[in-house]
C-alpha cells in the first residue's frame, strides 16, 4: 500500500495531487520531485506506479518478490537500488533483516519497504527538516537512506561485539561455561552470517555511487553528491571489517570451547582410570587369598590377615600419591 506521497519544491514539501501522473507532472513543472513510499505492495497496487513512472519490469519483479541481495542496477529511465536494514534483538540474540527498494529517476523517488526495522519514516522526517539538503533532489533521498542504513549497521556491530564479550566470559569462566555454550556460540555465528549478507554485497554499489568503483558514472545521481557517498562507503568499510573481526572471534571462541571440552574429558578419563587402578589392586590381592586352596602362604600364621590388609592399604596410598603427583587426581 502507499504509505506516503509528497511533492517537494525547493526543498519544501507540498501537497501532492491524488493522481500519480498529476503529482509527477506537478513536480516536473516546479523543478522538484515526487517521493512515493510503499510498504509490501501487491502486484495490483504496484501496477499503477509502474505505468506512471515507466519502471523496468525486471526491477518491478524484484521489488515485489523481495528477498534480494543489496545491489545497484541501471536502467534507461531509472536507477534501482536494494538495501537491507538490520535489526538486532539482544534478548533473543537474533539478527533480522528487512529490505528497501529504491527507484530513482530524474524527478521521482519510489521506495518499497519489506519487513520491519526500516528507517524511512525517520529519514523522511529528518530530510523535511533540512531543506538545504532536500533541494538537491532525488539524490539527497538516496544518500539519506543509505547513510541511515549504514549508520545503523555500525550500531548493530557494536551491540554484537558487546554480546560476544559476554559470551567469551561465559565460555572461559572457571566452570567451563554453561552446557549450552557451544549451541549459543554456533547460533551467534549464524547471526553474524545473516549480518554479513546485508553488509558485504553493499560495498560495490556504494563504491559505484561514490565514484570509486570504476566503470561508467551512475546516472540520475548528482556528481556533487559523490563525497557524501564516499563517507557512506568509508563507514560501510569499517562495518565490514568489524563483521569480519566478529566472525573470526566467534570461530576462535568455538574452537577454544571445543578444545576445553576435550581437555576436560581427558582429565575425567584420567581420574576414572586412576580410581579404577586403585580399586584393582586390593581386588586382585583379595581375590588371590579368597581362593580355597589347601596350601596357601601364611594361612596358618596369626598375623597374616592384618598384614594383608596393611599391604593393601600401603599399595593404595602409594598409588594415590603417584597419581596425585602426576595430576591425575
mmCIF file of N, CA, C and O in Angstrom, residues 127-220:
data_model
loop_
_atom_site.group_PDB
_atom_site.id
_atom_site.type_symbol
_atom_site.label_atom_id
_atom_site.label_comp_id
_atom_site.label_asym_id
_atom_site.label_seq_id
_atom_site.Cartn_x
_atom_site.Cartn_y
_atom_site.Cartn_z
ATOM 1 N N UNK A 127 14.840 14.717 6.611
ATOM 2 C CA UNK A 127 15.076 15.474 5.385
ATOM 3 C C UNK A 127 14.160 16.689 5.288
ATOM 4 O O UNK A 127 14.576 17.758 4.809
ATOM 5 N N UNK A 128 12.929 16.518 5.726
ATOM 6 C CA UNK A 128 11.994 17.640 5.655
ATOM 7 C C UNK A 128 12.378 18.758 6.619
ATOM 8 O O UNK A 128 11.893 19.882 6.483
ATOM 9 N N UNK A 129 13.253 18.425 7.584
ATOM 10 C CA UNK A 129 13.761 19.465 8.486
ATOM 11 C C UNK A 129 15.030 20.121 7.942
ATOM 12 O O UNK A 129 15.550 21.057 8.535
ATOM 13 N N UNK A 130 15.535 19.611 6.820
ATOM 14 C CA UNK A 130 16.759 20.148 6.213
ATOM 15 C C UNK A 130 16.509 20.470 4.737
ATOM 16 O O UNK A 130 16.946 19.743 3.841
ATOM 17 N N UNK A 131 15.827 21.565 4.457
ATOM 18 C CA UNK A 131 15.512 21.917 3.068
ATOM 19 C C UNK A 131 16.756 22.096 2.192
ATOM 20 O O UNK A 131 16.714 21.812 0.994
ATOM 21 N N UNK A 132 17.869 22.541 2.800
ATOM 22 C CA UNK A 132 19.090 22.744 2.008
ATOM 23 C C UNK A 132 19.615 21.428 1.444
ATOM 24 O O UNK A 132 20.256 21.426 0.382
ATOM 25 N N UNK A 133 19.378 20.355 2.146
ATOM 26 C CA UNK A 133 19.773 19.042 1.639
ATOM 27 C C UNK A 133 18.728 18.487 0.690
ATOM 28 O O UNK A 133 19.065 17.928 -0.365
ATOM 29 N N UNK A 134 17.467 18.664 1.031
ATOM 30 C CA UNK A 134 16.383 18.110 0.228
ATOM 31 C C UNK A 134 16.284 18.789 -1.130
ATOM 32 O O UNK A 134 15.788 18.196 -2.089
ATOM 33 N N UNK A 135 16.772 20.018 -1.240
ATOM 34 C CA UNK A 135 16.706 20.738 -2.506
ATOM 35 C C UNK A 135 17.599 20.092 -3.568
ATOM 36 O O UNK A 135 17.471 20.365 -4.764
ATOM 37 N N UNK A 136 18.513 19.229 -3.146
ATOM 38 C CA UNK A 136 19.395 18.539 -4.089
ATOM 39 C C UNK A 136 18.650 17.495 -4.913
ATOM 40 O O UNK A 136 19.200 16.928 -5.852
ATOM 41 N N UNK A 137 17.402 17.219 -4.560
ATOM 42 C CA UNK A 137 16.598 16.325 -5.370
ATOM 43 C C UNK A 137 16.639 14.877 -4.934
ATOM 44 O O UNK A 137 17.015 14.556 -3.790
ATOM 45 N N UNK A 138 16.291 13.956 -5.854
ATOM 46 C CA UNK A 138 16.237 12.530 -5.512
ATOM 47 C C UNK A 138 17.559 11.976 -4.981
ATOM 48 O O UNK A 138 17.558 11.052 -4.173
ATOM 49 N N UNK A 139 18.678 12.552 -5.416
ATOM 50 C CA UNK A 139 19.975 12.078 -4.924
ATOM 51 C C UNK A 139 20.073 12.226 -3.409
ATOM 52 O O UNK A 139 20.646 11.370 -2.722
ATOM 53 N N UNK A 140 19.512 13.323 -2.886
ATOM 54 C CA UNK A 140 19.560 13.548 -1.440
ATOM 55 C C UNK A 140 18.790 12.456 -0.698
ATOM 56 O O UNK A 140 19.204 12.019 0.386
ATOM 57 N N UNK A 141 17.685 11.999 -1.268
ATOM 58 C CA UNK A 141 16.896 10.936 -0.640
ATOM 59 C C UNK A 141 17.691 9.631 -0.617
ATOM 60 O O UNK A 141 17.754 8.938 0.409
ATOM 61 N N UNK A 142 18.319 9.305 -1.762
ATOM 62 C CA UNK A 142 19.112 8.081 -1.835
ATOM 63 C C UNK A 142 20.260 8.118 -0.821
ATOM 64 O O UNK A 142 20.510 7.140 -0.114
ATOM 65 N N UNK A 143 20.944 9.260 -0.745
ATOM 66 C CA UNK A 143 22.056 9.383 0.198
ATOM 67 C C UNK A 143 21.560 9.246 1.642
ATOM 68 O O UNK A 143 22.175 8.535 2.454
ATOM 69 N N UNK A 144 20.475 9.926 1.973
ATOM 70 C CA UNK A 144 19.979 9.907 3.352
ATOM 71 C C UNK A 144 19.567 8.496 3.776
ATOM 72 O O UNK A 144 19.840 8.076 4.910
ATOM 73 N N UNK A 145 18.928 7.752 2.879
ATOM 74 C CA UNK A 145 18.516 6.387 3.215
ATOM 75 C C UNK A 145 19.734 5.492 3.397
ATOM 76 O O UNK A 145 19.837 4.730 4.372
ATOM 77 N N UNK A 146 20.679 5.564 2.450
ATOM 78 C CA UNK A 146 21.883 4.739 2.547
ATOM 79 C C UNK A 146 22.684 5.079 3.805
ATOM 80 O O UNK A 146 23.188 4.185 4.502
ATOM 81 N N UNK A 147 22.781 6.362 4.115
ATOM 82 C CA UNK A 147 23.523 6.788 5.298
ATOM 83 C C UNK A 147 22.869 6.265 6.581
ATOM 84 O O UNK A 147 23.550 5.795 7.494
ATOM 85 N N UNK A 148 21.539 6.336 6.639
ATOM 86 C CA UNK A 148 20.821 5.856 7.828
ATOM 87 C C UNK A 148 20.983 4.347 7.999
ATOM 88 O O UNK A 148 21.191 3.852 9.114
ATOM 89 N N UNK A 149 20.899 3.609 6.896
ATOM 90 C CA UNK A 149 21.029 2.148 6.967
ATOM 91 C C UNK A 149 22.432 1.757 7.428
ATOM 92 O O UNK A 149 22.605 0.907 8.317
ATOM 93 N N UNK A 150 23.463 2.372 6.836
ATOM 94 C CA UNK A 150 24.842 2.019 7.177
ATOM 95 C C UNK A 150 25.189 2.459 8.605
ATOM 96 O O UNK A 150 25.888 1.744 9.325
ATOM 97 N N UNK A 151 24.708 3.622 9.014
ATOM 98 C CA UNK A 151 24.962 4.057 10.389
ATOM 99 C C UNK A 151 24.355 3.081 11.397
ATOM 100 O O UNK A 151 24.938 2.818 12.456
ATOM 101 N N UNK A 152 23.188 2.541 11.067
ATOM 102 C CA UNK A 152 22.580 1.558 11.972
ATOM 103 C C UNK A 152 23.373 0.260 11.968
ATOM 104 O O UNK A 152 23.412 -0.450 12.987
ATOM 105 N N UNK A 153 24.014 -0.076 10.833
ATOM 106 C CA UNK A 153 24.903 -1.236 10.809
ATOM 107 C C UNK A 153 25.981 -1.085 11.887
ATOM 108 O O UNK A 153 26.332 -2.050 12.572
ATOM 109 N N UNK A 154 26.531 0.121 12.019
ATOM 110 C CA UNK A 154 27.591 0.359 12.989
ATOM 111 C C UNK A 154 27.075 0.143 14.414
ATOM 112 O O UNK A 154 27.783 -0.409 15.265
ATOM 113 N N UNK A 155 25.843 0.565 14.676
ATOM 114 C CA UNK A 155 25.263 0.356 15.999
ATOM 115 C C UNK A 155 25.059 -1.135 16.278
ATOM 116 O O UNK A 155 25.336 -1.612 17.388
ATOM 117 N N UNK A 156 24.595 -1.863 15.267
ATOM 118 C CA UNK A 156 24.364 -3.304 15.445
ATOM 119 C C UNK A 156 25.687 -4.027 15.682
ATOM 120 O O UNK A 156 25.771 -4.933 16.528
ATOM 121 N N UNK A 157 26.739 -3.652 14.936
ATOM 122 C CA UNK A 157 28.031 -4.310 15.122
ATOM 123 C C UNK A 157 28.566 -4.064 16.525
ATOM 124 O O UNK A 157 29.178 -4.955 17.142
ATOM 125 N N UNK A 158 28.339 -2.860 17.072
ATOM 126 C CA UNK A 158 28.778 -2.561 18.442
ATOM 127 C C UNK A 158 28.002 -3.416 19.450
ATOM 128 O O UNK A 158 28.578 -3.923 20.424
ATOM 129 N N UNK A 159 26.700 -3.604 19.231
ATOM 130 C CA UNK A 159 25.890 -4.433 20.125
ATOM 131 C C UNK A 159 26.322 -5.898 20.054
ATOM 132 O O UNK A 159 26.391 -6.595 21.075
ATOM 133 N N UNK A 160 26.632 -6.360 18.845
ATOM 134 C CA UNK A 160 27.094 -7.735 18.692
ATOM 135 C C UNK A 160 28.425 -7.951 19.408
ATOM 136 O O UNK A 160 28.646 -8.996 20.032
ATOM 137 N N UNK A 161 29.311 -6.965 19.316
ATOM 138 C CA UNK A 161 30.598 -7.080 19.991
ATOM 139 C C UNK A 161 30.415 -7.154 21.506
ATOM 140 O O UNK A 161 31.079 -7.948 22.188
ATOM 141 N N UNK A 162 29.500 -6.354 22.037
ATOM 142 C CA UNK A 162 29.231 -6.392 23.479
ATOM 143 C C UNK A 162 28.712 -7.757 23.905
ATOM 144 O O UNK A 162 29.151 -8.320 24.922
ATOM 145 N N UNK A 163 27.783 -8.311 23.124
ATOM 146 C CA UNK A 163 27.235 -9.624 23.459
ATOM 147 C C UNK A 163 28.286 -10.728 23.307
ATOM 148 O O UNK A 163 28.282 -11.701 24.058
ATOM 149 N N UNK A 164 29.179 -10.552 22.335
ATOM 150 C CA UNK A 164 30.237 -11.542 22.149
ATOM 151 C C UNK A 164 31.194 -11.552 23.341
ATOM 152 O O UNK A 164 31.662 -12.613 23.766
ATOM 153 N N UNK A 165 31.469 -10.386 23.888
ATOM 154 C CA UNK A 165 32.329 -10.316 25.076
ATOM 155 C C UNK A 165 31.689 -11.058 26.250
ATOM 156 O O UNK A 165 32.376 -11.743 27.011
ATOM 157 N N UNK A 166 30.373 -10.930 26.383
ATOM 158 C CA UNK A 166 29.681 -11.680 27.429
ATOM 159 C C UNK A 166 29.739 -13.179 27.181
ATOM 160 O O UNK A 166 29.891 -13.970 28.123
ATOM 161 N N UNK A 167 29.625 -13.576 25.925
ATOM 162 C CA UNK A 167 29.697 -14.992 25.577
ATOM 163 C C UNK A 167 31.097 -15.539 25.849
ATOM 164 O O UNK A 167 31.255 -16.662 26.348
ATOM 165 N N UNK A 168 32.124 -14.742 25.540
ATOM 166 C CA UNK A 168 33.501 -15.143 25.826
ATOM 167 C C UNK A 168 33.703 -15.353 27.327
ATOM 168 O O UNK A 168 34.338 -16.330 27.757
ATOM 169 N N UNK A 169 33.190 -14.429 28.121
ATOM 170 C CA UNK A 169 33.335 -14.533 29.577
ATOM 171 C C UNK A 169 32.695 -15.813 30.099
ATOM 172 O O UNK A 169 33.217 -16.461 31.009
ATOM 173 N N UNK A 170 31.569 -16.198 29.513
ATOM 174 C CA UNK A 170 30.888 -17.420 29.940
ATOM 175 C C UNK A 170 31.691 -18.655 29.545
ATOM 176 O O UNK A 170 31.874 -19.582 30.343
ATOM 177 N N UNK A 171 32.186 -18.669 28.299
ATOM 178 C CA UNK A 171 32.914 -19.841 27.808
ATOM 179 C C UNK A 171 34.217 -20.054 28.569
ATOM 180 O O UNK A 171 34.592 -21.185 28.893
ATOM 181 N N UNK A 172 34.918 -18.939 28.885
ATOM 182 C CA UNK A 172 36.220 -19.057 29.540
ATOM 183 C C UNK A 172 36.136 -18.894 31.055
ATOM 184 O O UNK A 172 37.145 -18.637 31.708
ATOM 185 N N UNK A 173 34.956 -19.046 31.614
ATOM 186 C CA UNK A 173 34.805 -18.990 33.063
ATOM 187 C C UNK A 173 35.434 -20.234 33.695
ATOM 188 O O UNK A 173 35.630 -21.250 33.017
ATOM 189 N N UNK A 174 35.789 -20.180 34.998
ATOM 190 C CA UNK A 174 36.405 -21.345 35.660
ATOM 191 C C UNK A 174 35.568 -22.609 35.553
ATOM 192 O O UNK A 174 36.105 -23.716 35.525
ATOM 193 N N UNK A 175 34.254 -22.439 35.499
ATOM 194 C CA UNK A 175 33.384 -23.620 35.402
ATOM 195 C C UNK A 175 33.338 -24.197 33.997
ATOM 196 O O UNK A 175 32.733 -25.248 33.770
ATOM 197 N N UNK A 176 33.951 -23.495 33.041
ATOM 198 C CA UNK A 176 33.967 -24.000 31.668
ATOM 199 C C UNK A 176 32.762 -23.628 30.851
ATOM 200 O O UNK A 176 32.573 -24.122 29.743
ATOM 201 N N UNK A 177 31.916 -22.735 31.380
ATOM 202 C CA UNK A 177 30.757 -22.290 30.621
ATOM 203 C C UNK A 177 29.551 -23.187 30.846
ATOM 204 O O UNK A 177 29.657 -24.301 31.361
ATOM 205 N N UNK A 178 28.402 -22.688 30.461
ATOM 206 C CA UNK A 178 27.169 -23.454 30.611
ATOM 207 C C UNK A 178 27.134 -24.611 29.612
ATOM 208 O O UNK A 178 27.906 -24.658 28.657
ATOM 209 N N UNK A 179 26.221 -25.539 29.847
ATOM 210 C CA UNK A 179 26.147 -26.717 28.987
ATOM 211 C C UNK A 179 25.778 -26.379 27.544
ATOM 212 O O UNK A 179 26.157 -27.091 26.616
ATOM 213 N N UNK A 180 25.020 -25.303 27.358
ATOM 214 C CA UNK A 180 24.597 -24.939 26.009
ATOM 215 C C UNK A 180 25.515 -23.904 25.378
ATOM 216 O O UNK A 180 25.131 -23.227 24.426
ATOM 217 N N UNK A 181 26.744 -23.777 25.898
ATOM 218 C CA UNK A 181 27.660 -22.753 25.390
ATOM 219 C C UNK A 181 27.959 -22.961 23.908
ATOM 220 O O UNK A 181 27.965 -22.011 23.120
ATOM 221 N N UNK A 182 28.221 -24.198 23.515
ATOM 222 C CA UNK A 182 28.538 -24.477 22.109
ATOM 223 C C UNK A 182 27.359 -24.111 21.204
ATOM 224 O O UNK A 182 27.544 -23.535 20.126
ATOM 225 N N UNK A 183 26.151 -24.431 21.653
ATOM 226 C CA UNK A 183 24.960 -24.089 20.870
ATOM 227 C C UNK A 183 24.802 -22.576 20.755
ATOM 228 O O UNK A 183 24.468 -22.057 19.683
ATOM 229 N N UNK A 184 25.068 -21.847 21.841
ATOM 230 C CA UNK A 184 24.962 -20.391 21.818
ATOM 231 C C UNK A 184 25.993 -19.769 20.882
ATOM 232 O O UNK A 184 25.690 -18.835 20.129
ATOM 233 N N UNK A 185 27.210 -20.292 20.919
ATOM 234 C CA UNK A 185 28.263 -19.775 20.037
ATOM 235 C C UNK A 185 27.890 -20.008 18.577
ATOM 236 O O UNK A 185 28.046 -19.123 17.725
ATOM 237 N N UNK A 186 27.390 -21.205 18.275
ATOM 238 C CA UNK A 186 27.022 -21.510 16.894
ATOM 239 C C UNK A 186 25.860 -20.634 16.431
ATOM 240 O O UNK A 186 25.863 -20.132 15.296
ATOM 241 N N UNK A 187 24.882 -20.442 17.302
ATOM 242 C CA UNK A 187 23.756 -19.558 16.963
ATOM 243 C C UNK A 187 24.243 -18.136 16.712
ATOM 244 O O UNK A 187 23.785 -17.462 15.783
ATOM 245 N N UNK A 188 25.169 -17.682 17.531
ATOM 246 C CA UNK A 188 25.733 -16.342 17.365
ATOM 247 C C UNK A 188 26.445 -16.232 16.021
ATOM 248 O O UNK A 188 26.356 -15.199 15.341
ATOM 249 N N UNK A 189 27.140 -17.271 15.639
ATOM 250 C CA UNK A 189 27.843 -17.270 14.343
ATOM 251 C C UNK A 189 26.846 -17.181 13.194
ATOM 252 O O UNK A 189 27.105 -16.512 12.181
ATOM 253 N N UNK A 190 25.705 -17.841 13.327
ATOM 254 C CA UNK A 190 24.662 -17.764 12.299
ATOM 255 C C UNK A 190 24.122 -16.339 12.176
ATOM 256 O O UNK A 190 23.841 -15.866 11.071
ATOM 257 N N UNK A 191 24.005 -15.633 13.311
ATOM 258 C CA UNK A 191 23.522 -14.258 13.275
ATOM 259 C C UNK A 191 24.525 -13.343 12.566
ATOM 260 O O UNK A 191 24.148 -12.429 11.825
ATOM 261 N N UNK A 192 25.796 -13.591 12.793
ATOM 262 C CA UNK A 192 26.825 -12.794 12.122
ATOM 263 C C UNK A 192 26.788 -13.055 10.617
ATOM 264 O O UNK A 192 26.973 -12.138 9.809
ATOM 265 N N UNK A 193 26.539 -14.300 10.230
ATOM 266 C CA UNK A 193 26.416 -14.629 8.810
ATOM 267 C C UNK A 193 25.249 -13.871 8.189
ATOM 268 O O UNK A 193 25.360 -13.346 7.066
ATOM 269 N N UNK A 194 24.137 -13.799 8.897
ATOM 270 C CA UNK A 194 22.978 -13.045 8.409
ATOM 271 C C UNK A 194 23.323 -11.563 8.272
ATOM 272 O O UNK A 194 22.930 -10.902 7.302
ATOM 273 N N UNK A 195 24.072 -11.048 9.222
ATOM 274 C CA UNK A 195 24.510 -9.654 9.175
ATOM 275 C C UNK A 195 25.428 -9.420 7.978
ATOM 276 O O UNK A 195 25.323 -8.416 7.267
ATOM 277 N N UNK A 196 26.349 -10.354 7.736
ATOM 278 C CA UNK A 196 27.287 -10.224 6.623
ATOM 279 C C UNK A 196 26.557 -10.202 5.277
ATOM 280 O O UNK A 196 26.989 -9.528 4.335
ATOM 281 N N UNK A 197 25.468 -10.958 5.173
ATOM 282 C CA UNK A 197 24.715 -10.981 3.914
ATOM 283 C C UNK A 197 24.112 -9.618 3.576
ATOM 284 O O UNK A 197 23.828 -9.326 2.419
ATOM 285 N N UNK A 198 23.901 -8.806 4.611
ATOM 286 C CA UNK A 198 23.356 -7.462 4.383
ATOM 287 C C UNK A 198 24.444 -6.455 4.078
ATOM 288 O O UNK A 198 24.258 -5.546 3.259
ATOM 289 N N UNK A 199 25.606 -6.580 4.725
ATOM 290 C CA UNK A 199 26.649 -5.555 4.603
ATOM 291 C C UNK A 199 27.645 -5.822 3.487
ATOM 292 O O UNK A 199 28.067 -4.902 2.792
ATOM 293 N N UNK A 200 28.019 -7.086 3.299
ATOM 294 C CA UNK A 200 29.065 -7.410 2.330
ATOM 295 C C UNK A 200 28.739 -7.018 0.894
ATOM 296 O O UNK A 200 29.503 -6.270 0.254
ATOM 297 N N UNK A 201 27.601 -7.480 0.334
ATOM 298 C CA UNK A 201 27.294 -7.164 -1.066
ATOM 299 C C UNK A 201 27.036 -5.682 -1.335
ATOM 300 O O UNK A 201 27.028 -5.257 -2.487
ATOM 301 N N UNK A 202 26.828 -4.889 -0.273
ATOM 302 C CA UNK A 202 26.517 -3.470 -0.470
ATOM 303 C C UNK A 202 27.757 -2.646 -0.787
ATOM 304 O O UNK A 202 27.650 -1.509 -1.262
ATOM 305 N N UNK A 203 28.943 -3.212 -0.552
ATOM 306 C CA UNK A 203 30.182 -2.447 -0.729
ATOM 307 C C UNK A 203 30.345 -1.945 -2.165
ATOM 308 O O UNK A 203 30.679 -0.773 -2.390
ATOM 309 N N UNK A 204 30.122 -2.809 -3.149
ATOM 310 C CA UNK A 204 30.315 -2.407 -4.552
ATOM 311 C C UNK A 204 29.307 -1.359 -5.005
ATOM 312 O O UNK A 204 29.706 -0.362 -5.622
ATOM 313 N N UNK A 205 27.998 -1.512 -4.733
ATOM 314 C CA UNK A 205 27.053 -0.454 -5.120
ATOM 315 C C UNK A 205 27.392 0.906 -4.523
ATOM 316 O O UNK A 205 27.322 1.932 -5.216
ATOM 317 N N UNK A 206 27.758 0.945 -3.245
ATOM 318 C CA UNK A 206 28.098 2.224 -2.618
ATOM 319 C C UNK A 206 29.364 2.793 -3.233
ATOM 320 O O UNK A 206 29.482 4.016 -3.437
ATOM 321 N N UNK A 207 30.332 1.937 -3.561
ATOM 322 C CA UNK A 207 31.561 2.413 -4.205
ATOM 323 C C UNK A 207 31.253 3.021 -5.578
ATOM 324 O O UNK A 207 31.851 4.029 -5.967
ATOM 325 N N UNK A 208 30.327 2.424 -6.300
ATOM 326 C CA UNK A 208 29.941 2.995 -7.608
ATOM 327 C C UNK A 208 29.276 4.355 -7.431
ATOM 328 O O UNK A 208 29.540 5.288 -8.188
ATOM 329 N N UNK A 209 28.418 4.472 -6.431
ATOM 330 C CA UNK A 209 27.770 5.759 -6.165
ATOM 331 C C UNK A 209 28.793 6.813 -5.747
ATOM 332 O O UNK A 209 28.633 8.001 -6.047
ATOM 333 N N UNK A 210 29.859 6.363 -5.066
ATOM 334 C CA UNK A 210 30.901 7.287 -4.617
ATOM 335 C C UNK A 210 31.898 7.608 -5.712
ATOM 336 O O UNK A 210 32.760 8.481 -5.535
ATOM 337 N N UNK A 211 31.798 6.896 -6.849
ATOM 338 C CA UNK A 211 32.725 7.144 -7.948
ATOM 339 C C UNK A 211 34.061 6.468 -7.777
ATOM 340 O O UNK A 211 35.022 6.795 -8.481
ATOM 341 N N UNK A 212 34.146 5.496 -6.842
ATOM 342 C CA UNK A 212 35.410 4.804 -6.603
ATOM 343 C C UNK A 212 35.364 3.348 -7.044
ATOM 344 O O UNK A 212 36.334 2.617 -6.850
ATOM 345 N N UNK A 213 34.254 2.938 -7.614
ATOM 346 C CA UNK A 213 34.111 1.545 -8.000
ATOM 347 C C UNK A 213 34.485 1.261 -9.431
ATOM 348 O O UNK A 213 34.375 0.139 -9.908
ATOM 349 N N UNK A 214 34.973 2.286 -10.165
ATOM 350 C CA UNK A 214 35.329 2.091 -11.560
ATOM 351 C C UNK A 214 34.099 2.047 -12.449
ATOM 352 O O UNK A 214 32.964 2.036 -11.999
ATOM 353 N N UNK A 215 34.330 2.000 -13.728
ATOM 354 C CA UNK A 215 33.228 1.931 -14.669
ATOM 355 C C UNK A 215 32.614 3.293 -14.962
ATOM 356 O O UNK A 215 33.129 4.341 -14.563
ATOM 357 N N UNK A 216 31.485 3.261 -15.663
ATOM 358 C CA UNK A 216 30.791 4.477 -16.072
ATOM 359 C C UNK A 216 30.093 5.108 -14.878
ATOM 360 O O UNK A 216 29.637 4.417 -13.969
ATOM 361 N N UNK A 217 30.025 6.445 -14.889
ATOM 362 C CA UNK A 217 29.347 7.154 -13.805
ATOM 363 C C UNK A 217 27.883 6.729 -13.730
ATOM 364 O O UNK A 217 27.230 6.464 -14.742
ATOM 365 N N UNK A 218 27.361 6.669 -12.532
ATOM 366 C CA UNK A 218 25.974 6.248 -12.314
ATOM 367 C C UNK A 218 25.040 7.400 -12.679
ATOM 368 O O UNK A 218 25.185 8.511 -12.151
ATOM 369 N N UNK A 219 24.073 7.170 -13.573
ATOM 370 C CA UNK A 219 23.140 8.238 -13.937
ATOM 371 C C UNK A 219 22.143 8.530 -12.817
ATOM 372 O O UNK A 219 22.021 7.758 -11.862
ATOM 373 N N UNK A 220 21.462 9.656 -12.944
ATOM 374 C CA UNK A 220 20.433 10.100 -12.000
ATOM 375 C C UNK A 220 21.009 10.440 -10.625
ATOM 376 O O UNK A 220 20.244 10.660 -9.682
#
